[in-house]
Coordinates of N, CA and C in Angstrom, one line a residue:
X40 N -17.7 11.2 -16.1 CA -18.4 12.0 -15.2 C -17.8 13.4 -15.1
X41 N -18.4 14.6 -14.9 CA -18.2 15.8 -14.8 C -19.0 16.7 -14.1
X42 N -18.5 17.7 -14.0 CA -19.8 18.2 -13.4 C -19.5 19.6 -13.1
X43 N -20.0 20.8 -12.5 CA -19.5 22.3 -12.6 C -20.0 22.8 -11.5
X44 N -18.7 23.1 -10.7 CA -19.1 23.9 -9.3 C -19.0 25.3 -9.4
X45 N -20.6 25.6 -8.6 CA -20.0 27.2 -8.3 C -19.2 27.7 -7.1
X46 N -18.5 26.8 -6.6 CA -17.4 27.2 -5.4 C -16.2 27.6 -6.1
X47 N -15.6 28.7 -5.8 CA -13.9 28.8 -5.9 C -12.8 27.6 -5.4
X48 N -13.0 27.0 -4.4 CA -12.3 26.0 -4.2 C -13.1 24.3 -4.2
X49 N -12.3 23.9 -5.0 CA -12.5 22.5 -5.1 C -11.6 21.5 -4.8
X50 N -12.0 20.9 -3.8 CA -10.8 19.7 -3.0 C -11.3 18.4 -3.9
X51 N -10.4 17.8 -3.8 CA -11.0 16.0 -4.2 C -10.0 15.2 -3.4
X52 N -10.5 14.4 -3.2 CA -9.7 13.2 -2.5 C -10.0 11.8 -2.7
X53 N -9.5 11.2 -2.5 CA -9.7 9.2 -3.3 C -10.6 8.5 -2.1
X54 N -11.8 8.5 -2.2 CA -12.6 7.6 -1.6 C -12.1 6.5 -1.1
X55 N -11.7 5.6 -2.0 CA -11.5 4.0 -2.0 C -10.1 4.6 -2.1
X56 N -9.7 4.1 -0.9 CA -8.2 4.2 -0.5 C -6.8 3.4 -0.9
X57 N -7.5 1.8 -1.0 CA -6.7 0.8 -1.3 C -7.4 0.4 -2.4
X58 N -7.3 0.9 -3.7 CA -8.2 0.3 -5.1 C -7.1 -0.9 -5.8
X59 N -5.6 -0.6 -5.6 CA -5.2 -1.1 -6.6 C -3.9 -2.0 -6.0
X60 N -2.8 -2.6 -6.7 CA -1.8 -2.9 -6.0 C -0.9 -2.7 -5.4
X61 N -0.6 -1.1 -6.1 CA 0.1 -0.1 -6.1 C -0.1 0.9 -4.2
X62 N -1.6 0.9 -4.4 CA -2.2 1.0 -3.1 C -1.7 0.2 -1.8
X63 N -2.0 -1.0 -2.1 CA -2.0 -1.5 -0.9 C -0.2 -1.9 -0.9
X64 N 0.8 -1.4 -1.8 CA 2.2 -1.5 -1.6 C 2.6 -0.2 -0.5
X65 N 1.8 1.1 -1.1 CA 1.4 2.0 0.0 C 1.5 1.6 1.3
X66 N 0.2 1.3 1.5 CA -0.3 0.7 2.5 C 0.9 -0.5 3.2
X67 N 1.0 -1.2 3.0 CA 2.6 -2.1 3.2 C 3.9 -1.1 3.6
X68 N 4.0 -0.4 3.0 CA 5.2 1.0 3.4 C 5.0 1.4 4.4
X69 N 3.5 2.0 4.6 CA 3.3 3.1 5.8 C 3.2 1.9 6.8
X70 N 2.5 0.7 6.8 CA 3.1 -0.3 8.1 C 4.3 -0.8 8.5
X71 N 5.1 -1.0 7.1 CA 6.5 -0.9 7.8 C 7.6 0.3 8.1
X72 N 6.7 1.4 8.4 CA 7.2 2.9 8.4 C 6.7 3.0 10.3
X73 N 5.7 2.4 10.5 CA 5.2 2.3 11.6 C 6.0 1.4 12.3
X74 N 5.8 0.1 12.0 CA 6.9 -0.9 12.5 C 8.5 -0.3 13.2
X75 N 9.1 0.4 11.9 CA 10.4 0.6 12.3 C 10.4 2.2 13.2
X76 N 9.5 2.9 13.2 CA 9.2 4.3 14.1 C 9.2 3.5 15.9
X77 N 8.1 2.5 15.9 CA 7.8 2.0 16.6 C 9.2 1.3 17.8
X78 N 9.9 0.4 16.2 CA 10.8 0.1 17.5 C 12.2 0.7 17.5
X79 N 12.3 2.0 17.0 CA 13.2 2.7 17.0 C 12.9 3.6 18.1
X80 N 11.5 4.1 18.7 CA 11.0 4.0 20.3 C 11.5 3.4 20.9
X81 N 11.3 2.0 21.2 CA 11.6 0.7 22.1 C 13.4 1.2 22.4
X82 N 13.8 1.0 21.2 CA 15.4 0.7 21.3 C 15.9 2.4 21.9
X83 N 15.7 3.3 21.8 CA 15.7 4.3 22.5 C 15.3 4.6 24.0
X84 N 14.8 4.1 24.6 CA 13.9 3.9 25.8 C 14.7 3.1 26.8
X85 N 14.8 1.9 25.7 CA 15.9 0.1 26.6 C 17.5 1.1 26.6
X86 N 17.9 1.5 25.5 CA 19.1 2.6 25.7 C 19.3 3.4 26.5
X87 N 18.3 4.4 27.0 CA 18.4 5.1 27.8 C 18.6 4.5 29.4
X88 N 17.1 4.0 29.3 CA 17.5 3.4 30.6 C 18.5 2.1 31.3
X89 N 19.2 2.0 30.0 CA 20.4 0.4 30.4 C 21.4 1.3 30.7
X90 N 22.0 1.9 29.9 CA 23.0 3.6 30.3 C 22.8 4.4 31.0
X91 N 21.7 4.6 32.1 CA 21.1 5.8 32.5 C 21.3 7.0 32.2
X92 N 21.7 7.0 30.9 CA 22.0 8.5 30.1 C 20.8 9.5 30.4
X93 N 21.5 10.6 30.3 CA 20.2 12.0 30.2 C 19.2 11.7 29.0
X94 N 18.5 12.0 28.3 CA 18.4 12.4 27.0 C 18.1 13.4 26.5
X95 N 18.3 14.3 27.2 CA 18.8 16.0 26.5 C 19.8 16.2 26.3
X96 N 20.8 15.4 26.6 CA 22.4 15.6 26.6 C 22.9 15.9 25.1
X97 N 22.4 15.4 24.1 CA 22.3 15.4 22.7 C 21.6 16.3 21.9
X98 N 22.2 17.3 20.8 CA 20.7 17.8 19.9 C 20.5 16.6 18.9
X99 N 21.5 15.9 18.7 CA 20.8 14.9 17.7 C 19.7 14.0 18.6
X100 N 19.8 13.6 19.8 CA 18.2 12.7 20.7 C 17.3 13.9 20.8
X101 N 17.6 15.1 20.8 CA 16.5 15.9 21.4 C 15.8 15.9 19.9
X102 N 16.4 16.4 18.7 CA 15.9 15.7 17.5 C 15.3 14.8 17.1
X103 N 15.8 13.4 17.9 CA 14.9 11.8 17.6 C 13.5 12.2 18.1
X104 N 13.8 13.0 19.7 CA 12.6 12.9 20.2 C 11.5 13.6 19.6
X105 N 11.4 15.0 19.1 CA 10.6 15.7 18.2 C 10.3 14.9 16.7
X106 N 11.1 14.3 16.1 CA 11.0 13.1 15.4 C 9.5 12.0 15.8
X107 N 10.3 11.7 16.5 CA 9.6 10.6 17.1 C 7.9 11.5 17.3
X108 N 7.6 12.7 18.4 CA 6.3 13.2 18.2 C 5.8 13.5 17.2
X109 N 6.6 14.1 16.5 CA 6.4 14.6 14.8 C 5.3 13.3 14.5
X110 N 5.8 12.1 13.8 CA 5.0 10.8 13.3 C 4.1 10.5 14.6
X111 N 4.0 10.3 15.7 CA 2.9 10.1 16.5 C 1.6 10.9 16.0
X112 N 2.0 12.0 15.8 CA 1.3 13.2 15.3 C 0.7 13.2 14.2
X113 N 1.4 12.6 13.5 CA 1.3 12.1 11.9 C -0.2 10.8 12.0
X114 N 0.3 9.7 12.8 CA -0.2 8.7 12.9 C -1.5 9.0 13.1
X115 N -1.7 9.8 14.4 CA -3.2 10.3 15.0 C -3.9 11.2 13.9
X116 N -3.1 11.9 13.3 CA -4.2 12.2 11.9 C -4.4 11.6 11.1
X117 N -3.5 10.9 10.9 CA -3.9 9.5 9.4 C -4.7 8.7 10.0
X118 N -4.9 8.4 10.8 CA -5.8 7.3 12.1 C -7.3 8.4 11.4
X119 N -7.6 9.9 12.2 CA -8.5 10.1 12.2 C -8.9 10.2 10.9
X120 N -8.2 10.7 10.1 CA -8.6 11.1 8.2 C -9.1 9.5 7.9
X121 N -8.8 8.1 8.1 CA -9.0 7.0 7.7 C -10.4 7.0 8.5
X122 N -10.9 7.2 9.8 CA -12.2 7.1 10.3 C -13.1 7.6 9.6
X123 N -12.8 9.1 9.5 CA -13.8 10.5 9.2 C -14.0 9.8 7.5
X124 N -12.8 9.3 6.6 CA -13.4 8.9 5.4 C -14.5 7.8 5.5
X125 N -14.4 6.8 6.7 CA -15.3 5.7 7.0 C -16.4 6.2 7.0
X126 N -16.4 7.5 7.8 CA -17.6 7.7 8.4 C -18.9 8.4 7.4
X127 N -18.3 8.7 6.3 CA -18.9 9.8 5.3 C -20.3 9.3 5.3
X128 N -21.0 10.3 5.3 CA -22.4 10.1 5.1 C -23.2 10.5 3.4
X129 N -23.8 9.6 3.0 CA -24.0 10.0 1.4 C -25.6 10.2 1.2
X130 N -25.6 11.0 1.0 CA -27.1 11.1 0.3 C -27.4 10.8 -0.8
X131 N -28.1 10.1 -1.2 CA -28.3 9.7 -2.8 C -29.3 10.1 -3.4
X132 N -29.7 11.4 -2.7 CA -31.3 11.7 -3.7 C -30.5 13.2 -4.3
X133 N -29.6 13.7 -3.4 CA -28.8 15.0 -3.8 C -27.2 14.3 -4.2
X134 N -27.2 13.0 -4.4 CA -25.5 12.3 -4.5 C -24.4 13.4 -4.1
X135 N -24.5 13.9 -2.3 CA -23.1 14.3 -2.2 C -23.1 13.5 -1.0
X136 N -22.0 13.9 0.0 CA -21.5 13.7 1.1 C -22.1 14.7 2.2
X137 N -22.0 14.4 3.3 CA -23.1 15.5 4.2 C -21.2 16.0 4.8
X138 N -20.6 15.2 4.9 CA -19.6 16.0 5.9 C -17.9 16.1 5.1
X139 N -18.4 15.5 4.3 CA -16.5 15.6 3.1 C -15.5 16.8 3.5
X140 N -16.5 18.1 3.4 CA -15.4 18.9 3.9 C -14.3 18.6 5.0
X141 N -15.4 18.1 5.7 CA -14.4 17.6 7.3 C -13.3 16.1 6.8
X142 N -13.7 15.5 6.4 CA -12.8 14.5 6.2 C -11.9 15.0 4.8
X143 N -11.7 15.6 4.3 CA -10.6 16.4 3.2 C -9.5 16.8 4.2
X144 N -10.3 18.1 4.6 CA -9.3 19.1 5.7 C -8.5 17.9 6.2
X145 N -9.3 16.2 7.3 CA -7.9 15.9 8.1 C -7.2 15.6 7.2
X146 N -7.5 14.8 5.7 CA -6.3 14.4 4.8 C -5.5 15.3 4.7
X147 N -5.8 16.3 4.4 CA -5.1 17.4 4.2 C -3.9 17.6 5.0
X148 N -4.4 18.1 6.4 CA -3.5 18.5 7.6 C -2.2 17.2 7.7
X149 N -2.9 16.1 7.3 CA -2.2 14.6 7.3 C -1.3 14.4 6.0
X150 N -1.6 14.7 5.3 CA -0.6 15.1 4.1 C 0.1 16.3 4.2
X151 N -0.3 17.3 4.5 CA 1.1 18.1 5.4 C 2.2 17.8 6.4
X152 N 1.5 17.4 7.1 CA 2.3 17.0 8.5 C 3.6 15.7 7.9
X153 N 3.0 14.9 6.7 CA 3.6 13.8 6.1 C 4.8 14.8 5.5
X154 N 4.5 15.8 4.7 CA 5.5 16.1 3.9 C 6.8 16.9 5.5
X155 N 6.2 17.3 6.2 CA 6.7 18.1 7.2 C 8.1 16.8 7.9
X156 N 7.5 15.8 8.0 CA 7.7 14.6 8.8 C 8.4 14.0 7.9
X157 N 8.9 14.2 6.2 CA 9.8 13.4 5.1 C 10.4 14.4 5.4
X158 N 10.7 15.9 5.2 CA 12.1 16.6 5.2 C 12.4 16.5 6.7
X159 N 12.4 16.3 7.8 CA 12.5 15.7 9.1 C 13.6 14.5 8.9
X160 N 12.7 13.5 8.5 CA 13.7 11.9 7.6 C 14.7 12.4 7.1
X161 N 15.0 13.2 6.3 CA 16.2 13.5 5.5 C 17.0 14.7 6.3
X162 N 16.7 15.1 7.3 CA 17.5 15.6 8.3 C 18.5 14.9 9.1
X163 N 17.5 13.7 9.7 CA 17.8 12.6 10.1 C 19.1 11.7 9.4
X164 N 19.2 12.0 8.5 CA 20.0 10.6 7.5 C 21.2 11.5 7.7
X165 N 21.7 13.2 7.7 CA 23.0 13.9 8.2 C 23.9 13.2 9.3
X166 N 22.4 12.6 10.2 CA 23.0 12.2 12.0 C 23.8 10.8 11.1
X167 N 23.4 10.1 10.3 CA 23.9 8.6 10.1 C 25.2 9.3 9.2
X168 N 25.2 10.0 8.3 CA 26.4 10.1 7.3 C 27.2 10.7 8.1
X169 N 27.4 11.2 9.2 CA 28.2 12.0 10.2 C 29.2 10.9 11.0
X170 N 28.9 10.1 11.1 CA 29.4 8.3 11.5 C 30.4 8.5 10.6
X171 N 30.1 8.3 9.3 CA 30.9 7.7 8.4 C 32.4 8.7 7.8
X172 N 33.6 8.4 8.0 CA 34.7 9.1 7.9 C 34.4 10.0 6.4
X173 N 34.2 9.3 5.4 CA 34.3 9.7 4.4 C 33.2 11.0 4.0
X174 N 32.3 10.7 4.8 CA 30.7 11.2 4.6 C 30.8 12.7 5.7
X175 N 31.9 12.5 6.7 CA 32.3 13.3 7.5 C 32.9 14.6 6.7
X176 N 33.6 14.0 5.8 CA 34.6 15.2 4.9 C 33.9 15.7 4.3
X177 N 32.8 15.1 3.7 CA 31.8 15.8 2.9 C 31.0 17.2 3.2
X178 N 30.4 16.8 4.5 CA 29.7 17.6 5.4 C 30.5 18.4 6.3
X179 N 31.7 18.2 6.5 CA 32.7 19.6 6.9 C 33.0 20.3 5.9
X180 N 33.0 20.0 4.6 CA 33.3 20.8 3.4 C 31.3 21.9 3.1
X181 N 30.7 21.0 3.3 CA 29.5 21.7 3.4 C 29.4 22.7 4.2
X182 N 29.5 22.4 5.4 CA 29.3 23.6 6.4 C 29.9 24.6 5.8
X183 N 31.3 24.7 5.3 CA 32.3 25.7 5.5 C 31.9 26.4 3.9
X184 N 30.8 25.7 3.7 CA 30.6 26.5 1.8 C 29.0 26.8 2.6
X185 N 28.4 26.9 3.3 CA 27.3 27.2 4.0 C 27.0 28.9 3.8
X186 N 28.0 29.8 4.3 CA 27.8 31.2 3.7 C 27.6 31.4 2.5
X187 N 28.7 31.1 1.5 CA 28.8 31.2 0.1 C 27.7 30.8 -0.7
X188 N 26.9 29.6 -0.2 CA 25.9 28.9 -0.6 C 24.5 29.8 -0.7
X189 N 24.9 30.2 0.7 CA 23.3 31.0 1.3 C 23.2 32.4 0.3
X190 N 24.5 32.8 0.2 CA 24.3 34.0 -0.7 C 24.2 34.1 -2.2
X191 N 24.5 32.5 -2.5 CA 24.4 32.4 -4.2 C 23.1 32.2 -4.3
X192 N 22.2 31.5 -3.3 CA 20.6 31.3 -3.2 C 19.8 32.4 -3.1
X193 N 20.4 33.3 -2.7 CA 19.5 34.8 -2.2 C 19.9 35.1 -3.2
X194 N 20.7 35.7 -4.0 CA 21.2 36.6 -5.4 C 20.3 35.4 -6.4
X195 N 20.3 34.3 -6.4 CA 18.9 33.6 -7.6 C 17.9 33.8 -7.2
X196 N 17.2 34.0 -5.6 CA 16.0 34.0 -5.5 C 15.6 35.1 -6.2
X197 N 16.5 36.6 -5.8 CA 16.4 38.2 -6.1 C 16.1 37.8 -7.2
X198 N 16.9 37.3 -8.2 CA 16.8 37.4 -9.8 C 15.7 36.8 -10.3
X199 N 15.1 36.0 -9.6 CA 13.5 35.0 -10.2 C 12.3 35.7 -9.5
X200 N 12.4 36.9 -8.6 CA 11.8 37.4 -8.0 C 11.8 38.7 -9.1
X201 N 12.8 39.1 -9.5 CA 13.0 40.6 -10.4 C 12.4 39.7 -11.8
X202 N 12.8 39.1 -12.2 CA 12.0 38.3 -13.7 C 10.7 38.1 -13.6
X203 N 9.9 37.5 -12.5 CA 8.8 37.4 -12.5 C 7.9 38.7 -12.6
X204 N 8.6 39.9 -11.8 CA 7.9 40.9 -11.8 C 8.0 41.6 -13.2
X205 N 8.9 42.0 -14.0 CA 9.5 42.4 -14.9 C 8.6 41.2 -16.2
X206 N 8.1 39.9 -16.1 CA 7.2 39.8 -17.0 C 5.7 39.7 -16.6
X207 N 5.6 40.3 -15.8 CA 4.2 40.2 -15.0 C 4.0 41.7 -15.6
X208 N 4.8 42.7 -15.4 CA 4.9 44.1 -16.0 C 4.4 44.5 -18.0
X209 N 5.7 43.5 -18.3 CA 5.6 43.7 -19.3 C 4.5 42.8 -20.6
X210 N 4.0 41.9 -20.2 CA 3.2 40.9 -20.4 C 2.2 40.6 -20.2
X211 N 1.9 40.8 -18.4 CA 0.3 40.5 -17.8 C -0.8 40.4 -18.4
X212 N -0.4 41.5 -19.1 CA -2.3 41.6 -19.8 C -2.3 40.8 -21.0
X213 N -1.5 40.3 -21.9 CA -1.0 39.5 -22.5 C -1.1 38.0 -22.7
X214 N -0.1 37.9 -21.7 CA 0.0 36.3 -21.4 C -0.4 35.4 -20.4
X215 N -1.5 34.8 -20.4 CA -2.2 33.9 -19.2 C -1.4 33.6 -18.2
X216 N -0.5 33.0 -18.4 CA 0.6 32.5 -17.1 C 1.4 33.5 -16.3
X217 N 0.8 34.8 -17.0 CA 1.8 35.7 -16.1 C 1.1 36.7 -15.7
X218 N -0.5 36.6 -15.5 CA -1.5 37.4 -15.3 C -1.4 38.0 -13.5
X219 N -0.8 37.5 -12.9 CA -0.5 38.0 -11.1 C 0.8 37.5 -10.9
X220 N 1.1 38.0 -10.2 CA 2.2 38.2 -9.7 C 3.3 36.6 -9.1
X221 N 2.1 36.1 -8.6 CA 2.4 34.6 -8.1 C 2.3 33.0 -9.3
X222 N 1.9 33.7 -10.5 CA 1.7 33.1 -11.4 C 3.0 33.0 -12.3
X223 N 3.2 34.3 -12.4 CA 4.3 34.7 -13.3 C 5.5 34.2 -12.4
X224 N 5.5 33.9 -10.9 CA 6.5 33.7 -10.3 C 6.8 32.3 -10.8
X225 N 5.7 31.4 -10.6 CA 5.3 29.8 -10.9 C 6.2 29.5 -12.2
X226 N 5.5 30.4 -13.4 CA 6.0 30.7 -14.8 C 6.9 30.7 -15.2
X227 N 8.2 31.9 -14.0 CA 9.3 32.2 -14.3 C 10.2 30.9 -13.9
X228 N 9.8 30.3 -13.2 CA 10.5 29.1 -12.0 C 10.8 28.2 -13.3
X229 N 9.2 27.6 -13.7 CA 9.4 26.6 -14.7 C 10.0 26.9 -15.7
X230 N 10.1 28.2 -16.1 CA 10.8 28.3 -17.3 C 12.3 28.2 -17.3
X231 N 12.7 28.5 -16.3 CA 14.3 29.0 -15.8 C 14.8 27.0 -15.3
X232 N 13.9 26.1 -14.9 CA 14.3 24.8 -14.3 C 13.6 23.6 -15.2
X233 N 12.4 24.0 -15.6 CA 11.8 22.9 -16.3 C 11.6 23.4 -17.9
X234 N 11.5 24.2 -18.6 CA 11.5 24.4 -19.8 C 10.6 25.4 -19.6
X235 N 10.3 25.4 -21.5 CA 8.3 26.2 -21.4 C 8.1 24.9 -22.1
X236 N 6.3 25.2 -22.3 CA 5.9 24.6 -23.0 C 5.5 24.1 -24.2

């Protein structure tokens, strides 16, 4: 099947959500992703209130707690993107969808919010290695290389920022991959981290 749109932008998205095994191992994940959000709530809640602790007393709980809204957040758009896909309406004399755009967009917002909500997770895992003595030395050695770091990142950004331009200049008209400015950036990145082709 193929077919040729005259729109500039083309979204697609997977109808059939759970097709395969692989899918529904997905599916198994995000319930036990829910499961442990869920009672990582509960156990925070029974904690608070058995200690009568503050819970702003903490940036790492004031953290859990934006955590914790973060996936609520998550959940209510995965919730709605799973309906609005239910709900699609199909025409079969014109074979499209009367409302797809609408159910893309939530996936969409929902697959953002997901990636927004995994570097969040991995924020999270600092509070646990911070416990750990050994894991402790690591991460005081980090902090203290934090300047040094920041400035060896900005002098490579400069430099893949000056290359990109510099073959966007000298090439553009030239070489497909380096036809604008954001392309050539794309171009310069993969070449400098992943090879050419």
């Amino acid at each position: 099947s193929g077919s040729v749109s005259p729109y500039v932008n083309v979204r697609t998205a997977k109808l059939i959500r759970y097709a395969t095994t692989g899918d529904y191992a997905i599916l198994g994940l995000e319930i036990a992703l829910l499961l442990l959000v869920l009672f990582d709530i509960m156990e925070k809640v029974v904690f608070y209130r058995q200690y009568q602790l503050r819970l702003w007393s903490s940036g790492w709980d004031m953290f859990d707690v934006a955590l914790h809204i973060l996936y609520t957040i998550y959940l209510i758009l995965r919730l709605n993107a799973v309906l609005t896909f239910a709900a699609l309406n199909f025409d079969p004399t014109l074979r499209m969808y009367y409302n797809f755009a609408d159910a893309v967009y939530w996936h969409d917002v929902g697959e953002g919010t997901a990636a927004v909500l995994a570097w969040f997770l991995w924020l999270r895992l600092m509070k646990f290695l911070n416990e750990l003595s050994w894991a402790r030395i690591i991460l005081q050695s980090l902090r203290k290389a934090t300047g040094p770091l920041i400035g060896l990142f900005l002098v490579g950004f400069v430099l893949l920022l000056a290359f990109a331009h510099v073959g966007l200049l000298a090439f553009g008209t030239h070489i497909h991959d380096l036809r604008t400015f954001g392309a050539a950036l794309s171009s310069t990145f993969r070449f400098l981290f992943a090879g050419m082709r």
